Short mmCIF file of C-alpha atoms in Angstrom, two decimals:
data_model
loop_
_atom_site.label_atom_id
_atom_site.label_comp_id
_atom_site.label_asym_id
_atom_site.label_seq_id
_atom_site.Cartn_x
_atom_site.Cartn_y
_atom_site.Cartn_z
CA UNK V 1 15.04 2.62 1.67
CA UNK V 2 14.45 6.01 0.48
CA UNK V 3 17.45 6.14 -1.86
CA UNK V 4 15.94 3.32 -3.20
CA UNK V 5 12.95 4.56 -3.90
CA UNK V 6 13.98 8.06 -5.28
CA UNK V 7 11.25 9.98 -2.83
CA UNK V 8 10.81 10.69 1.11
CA UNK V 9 9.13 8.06 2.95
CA UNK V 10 7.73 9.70 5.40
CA UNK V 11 4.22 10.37 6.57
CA UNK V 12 5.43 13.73 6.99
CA UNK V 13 6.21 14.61 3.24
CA UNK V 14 2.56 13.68 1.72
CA UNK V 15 4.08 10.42 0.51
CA UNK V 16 2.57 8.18 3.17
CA UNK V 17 -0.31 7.62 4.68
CA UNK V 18 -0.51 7.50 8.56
CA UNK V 19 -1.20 4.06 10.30
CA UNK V 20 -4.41 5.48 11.41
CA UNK V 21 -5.66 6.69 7.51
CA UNK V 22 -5.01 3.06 6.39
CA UNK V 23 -1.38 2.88 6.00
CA UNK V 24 0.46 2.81 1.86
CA UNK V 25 1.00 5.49 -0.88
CA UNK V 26 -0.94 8.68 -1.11
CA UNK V 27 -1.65 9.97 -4.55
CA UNK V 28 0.80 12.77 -4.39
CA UNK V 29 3.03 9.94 -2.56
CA UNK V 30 2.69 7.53 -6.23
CA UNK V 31 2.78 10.27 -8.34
CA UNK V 32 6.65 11.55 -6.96
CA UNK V 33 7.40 7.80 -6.98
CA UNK V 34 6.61 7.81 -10.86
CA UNK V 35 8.02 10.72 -11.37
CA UNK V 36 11.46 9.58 -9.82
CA UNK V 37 11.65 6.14 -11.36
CA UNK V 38 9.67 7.09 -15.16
CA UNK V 39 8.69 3.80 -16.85
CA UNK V 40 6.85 2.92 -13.35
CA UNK V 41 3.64 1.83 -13.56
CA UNK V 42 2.65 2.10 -9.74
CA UNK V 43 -0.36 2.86 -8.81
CA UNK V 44 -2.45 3.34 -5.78
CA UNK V 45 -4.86 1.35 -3.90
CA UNK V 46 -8.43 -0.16 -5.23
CA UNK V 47 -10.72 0.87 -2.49
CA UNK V 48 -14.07 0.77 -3.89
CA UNK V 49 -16.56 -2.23 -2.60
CA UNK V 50 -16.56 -4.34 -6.14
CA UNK V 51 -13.92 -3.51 -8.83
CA UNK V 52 -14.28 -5.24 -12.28
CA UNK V 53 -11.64 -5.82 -14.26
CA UNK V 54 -8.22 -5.25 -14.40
CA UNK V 55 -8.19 -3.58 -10.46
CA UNK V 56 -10.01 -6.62 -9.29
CA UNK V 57 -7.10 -8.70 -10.30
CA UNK V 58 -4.97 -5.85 -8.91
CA UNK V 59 -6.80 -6.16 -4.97
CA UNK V 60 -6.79 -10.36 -5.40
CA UNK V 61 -3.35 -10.05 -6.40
CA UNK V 62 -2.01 -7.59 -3.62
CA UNK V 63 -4.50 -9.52 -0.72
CA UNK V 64 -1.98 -12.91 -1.40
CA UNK V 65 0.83 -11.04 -1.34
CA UNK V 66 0.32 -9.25 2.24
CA UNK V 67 -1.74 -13.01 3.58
CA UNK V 68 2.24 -13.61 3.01
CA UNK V 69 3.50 -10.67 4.89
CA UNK V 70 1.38 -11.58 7.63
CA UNK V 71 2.74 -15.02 7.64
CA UNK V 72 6.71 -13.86 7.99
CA UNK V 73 5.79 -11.30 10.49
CA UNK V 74 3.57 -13.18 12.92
CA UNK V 75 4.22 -9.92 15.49
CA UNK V 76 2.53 -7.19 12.98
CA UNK V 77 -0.37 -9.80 12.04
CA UNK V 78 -1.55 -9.89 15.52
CA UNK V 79 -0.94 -5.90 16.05
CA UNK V 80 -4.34 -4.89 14.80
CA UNK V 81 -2.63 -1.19 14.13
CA UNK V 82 0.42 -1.95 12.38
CA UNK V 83 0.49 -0.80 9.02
CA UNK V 84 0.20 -4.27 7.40
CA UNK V 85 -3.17 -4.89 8.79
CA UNK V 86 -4.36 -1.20 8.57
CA UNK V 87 -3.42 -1.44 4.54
CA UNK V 88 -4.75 -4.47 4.11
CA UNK V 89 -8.03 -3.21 5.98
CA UNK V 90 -8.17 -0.39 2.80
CA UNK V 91 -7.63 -2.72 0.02
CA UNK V 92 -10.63 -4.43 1.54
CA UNK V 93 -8.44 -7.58 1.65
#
């Protein structure tokens, strides 16, 4: 997976958030990713407690997408600390 992405994928490197800080990209993490694949247009979580706009549509958008993850992985939906449920817990999903 990380030759894929271009960047280390590793909690270790900055990249990644632990399981603990809410799981997904760090800052530093989106910004390497960018800077590895230019064109990108990744971008990192919408935390805040009512976005307007364009990052509203971002969180509705991402909350289907992992309500699906949690479907095919029935194991990590039930984990309440695997990283599914701990990103989905910081997108306010």
């Amino acid at each position: 997976m990380a030759k894929e992405m271009g960047i280390k994928t590793s909690v270790k490197s900055g990249n990644f958030r632990s399981t603990k800080s809410g799981a997904g990209m760090t800052k530093k993490g989106v910004a390497a990713y960018r800077r590895a694949n230019p064109g990108s247009k990744l971008q990192t979580a919408v935390t805040e407690d009512n976005p307007t706009g364009k990052r509203a549509t971002r969180r509705k958008s991402y909350c289907a997408r992992s309500a699906g993850q949690m479907k095919k992985f029935p194991e990590a939906a039930k984990d309440p600390n695997s990283r599914i449920r701990q990103a989905r817990k910081r997108w306010k999903c």
